Amino acid sequence: MAVEEGIDDYTQDGTVDLKGNPVRRSKRGGWTACSFVVVYEVFERMAYYGISSNLVLYLTRKLHQGTVKSANNVTNWVGTIWITPILGAYVADAHLGRYWTFVFASLIYVTGMSLLTLSVSIPGLKPPPCHQANIDDCKKASTLQLATFFGALYTLAIGTGGTKPNISTIGADQFDDFHPKEKASKLSFFNWWMFSIFFGTLFANTVLVYIQDNVGWTLGYGLPTLGLVISVMIFLAGTPFYRHRVPAGSPFTKMAMVIVAAARKWRVPLPSDPKELHELDLEESARNGKFMIGSTPTLRFLNKAAVKTGSTDPWMLSAVTQVEETKQMLRMIPILIATFVPSTMIAQIKTLFIKQGTTLDRHIGNFKIPPASLAGFVTISMLVCVVLYDRFFVPVIRKWTNNPRGITLLQRMGIGLVLHFVIMAVASLTERYRLNVAKQHGLVENGGQLPLTIFILLPQFVLMGTADAFLEVAKLEFFYDQAPESMKSLGTSYSSTSLGIGNFLSSFLLSTVSDITQRDGHEGWILNNLNKSHLDYYYAFFAVLNFLNFIFFMAMIRFYVYKAEVSDSMHVLTEELKVMRLKASNQEAAKGIA
C-alpha cells in the first residue's frame, strides 16, 4: 500500500527534475512553483511596457521623428518582440529545454535593458533638446545615436524571444493533466496568469510613464531595468520547486518529416483499418515520454505518412502520433490568421491612440496626465473583466453548457473579435468629434492643443481591455491547449506570432495608407499635425477590416475540430505506465532487501 501511494505521488505527465528524475507531486509544481513564475512576469511586464508604452513619444520628442516614422519604428520593434519567440520555442523544444532557454535568454534581456538605459542617459547618445513646433526643424539623431538606441532595443527583443514563449509554458507545466485537482487548477491558470502580469503593466502605464514625462528618461528606464534583474533572481530562486519537460526534438523537423513522407506516398492507398498504420510501441513511447494519439480522419492526406511500405526512413515513414501532432499544429493556422487583424488594432494603443492624447487637455487641476497613461485603463478594464469572467460568468454559463470553461475557447475569441469592430467604430466617431472641435477653435493649421479633455479617448481604451479579456486570454490558452504535448512552446509562440505579425501589418497599413492618400496633391490621412489629419477615416477603414475578419473567423471555426483531451484519450497508457512504475519500484525494493 505504501508503495502504491508512493507511485501515485509521482506526476504522470512525463515531467522531471533538472537531472531527469521523475518528480513527486507533493514536492514540486502546483501553485507553489507557479508563484515564482507569476512574480517574474509581473516585473517583466513592468519592464517591457515601461519601454513600449511611451516609446513613440521618446522617438518624437527626443529623437525628433515624424508621426508615421515613429509609429512604424514602434510597431516594427514590437513586431520583432513578438516574432522572435518562435525561435525561442524551437530552441526550447529541440535543444535546451524550456528552463535553460529561459535562463540564457533572460541574461540577454537584462543586457539589452541596461544598454537602453545608458543610451537615454548619456548626453552624447541622443540629439540636443529641441522645442520647435515643427519637428522637421530639429536636429536629427546621428547614425551612432540611432545605432546605439535601436541596437539596445533589438538586443532586448532577442532576449524576449527566449523568455516569452517559455515562461507561461513553464507555469502551465506545473499542473499535471492526469490529476483531477491539478487539471481543474490549470483551467484557471491562464486567467489568473493574465490577471497577475497586468499588475506590472498597470504600474508601467501609470507610474513609469509619469516618471518618464515629468522626472526623466534615465530613471524611467532605470527602474524597469532594476525590476527585471530582481524578477530573474526571483525566478531562479524557485528552481527547486519546478517540474521540467525533456526536449522532445525539433517540432519543425518532425512536422516536415510528416509532410514530406505524405507527399512522397501520395499515390499509396490508405488501409481501411487505422490500426494497420505505423505506430511506436507502448514501451518506446513511455521511454521517450510521448503521449500516443489515435488516428483521426481530419487532414486525411497526411495519414499516408504512416502507411507501411517497407522503408523505415523517417522521411518516408512517420508514426501515427507524429502525424496527429502535425495535424494539430496545422489545424490551428487558420485560427492564427484570424487573429492578425485584432493584433493590428492592439498596436494602435502604443502609437496613434497616444499621439491623439498629446493634442488634448491633460490637466486635472495642477496634475498633468501623461498621454501613455491612458493605456492603464486597458489594464484596469482587463483585470476587472477577467475576474468577472472567471468568478461569475463561467459558473453561471457552465450550468447550461456543461463546459468546464463555460463557453468554448473559440466562442470566447469570437466575442473579442466583435468587440474589436466596436472599438474602431467608437474610435472613428471620437476622432471625428475631435477634428470638429479643432476646426471650431481655429487649431487646424497650427496643430495646437484642443480645449477638450483627454478622457474623450477613454471609451476606446476601456473597450480594448474588455476585448483583451476575451480574445487575448482565450488565444493564449487555445494555442497552448490545442498544441500537442511535445510542442507546447511552439503552440504558445503562435499567440506571440499573432501579435508580431499584427504589428508588422500595422506598419505596412500605416505607410501604405499614408502614401496612397497623399498622392495627386492630397494632404493625406496621417500627418505630423494630427489636427489636419483624418484618423477618423483610418479608424473607419479598420472597423471594416475587423468586420471582414470576423466573417473569415466564423467560416474557419466551422471546420475546426478540437483535439481530444490527453488525459482522456490516454487513459489506457496512464494505467500501463502506473503498472510499469509499480514493477520498477517493487524491483528496487527487492534489491534493497537483498
PDB file of C-alpha atoms in Angstrom, residues 45-55 204-205 208-209 212 217 220-221 224:
ATOM      1  CA  ARG A  45       5.745  43.163 -17.906  1.00  0.00           C
ATOM      2  CA  MET A  46       6.665  46.272 -15.956  1.00  0.00           C
ATOM      3  CA  ALA A  47       9.997  46.348 -17.832  1.00  0.00           C
ATOM      4  CA  TYR A  48       8.523  45.714 -21.278  1.00  0.00           C
ATOM      5  CA  TYR A  49       5.613  48.136 -21.011  1.00  0.00           C
ATOM      6  CA  GLY A  50       7.834  50.653 -19.255  1.00  0.00           C
ATOM      7  CA  ILE A  51       9.692  50.850 -22.580  1.00  0.00           C
ATOM      8  CA  SER A  52       6.957  50.242 -25.170  1.00  0.00           C
ATOM      9  CA  SER A  53       4.116  52.361 -23.732  1.00  0.00           C
ATOM     10  CA  ASN A  54       5.937  55.680 -24.118  1.00  0.00           C
ATOM     11  CA  LEU A  55       8.376  54.733 -26.891  1.00  0.00           C
ATOM     12  CA  ALA A 204       4.302  50.780 -16.138  1.00  0.00           C
ATOM     13  CA  ASN A 205       1.391  52.619 -17.756  1.00  0.00           C
ATOM     14  CA  LEU A 208       6.697  54.763 -15.082  1.00  0.00           C
ATOM     15  CA  VAL A 209       5.235  56.881 -17.897  1.00  0.00           C
ATOM     16  CA  GLN A 212       9.474  59.473 -17.956  1.00  0.00           C
ATOM     17  CA  TRP A 217      14.031  59.041 -19.020  1.00  0.00           C
ATOM     18  CA  GLY A 220      12.050  55.980 -16.190  1.00  0.00           C
ATOM     19  CA  TYR A 221      14.137  53.283 -17.903  1.00  0.00           C
ATOM     20  CA  PRO A 224      12.203  48.705 -15.080  1.00  0.00           C
TER      21      PRO A 224
END
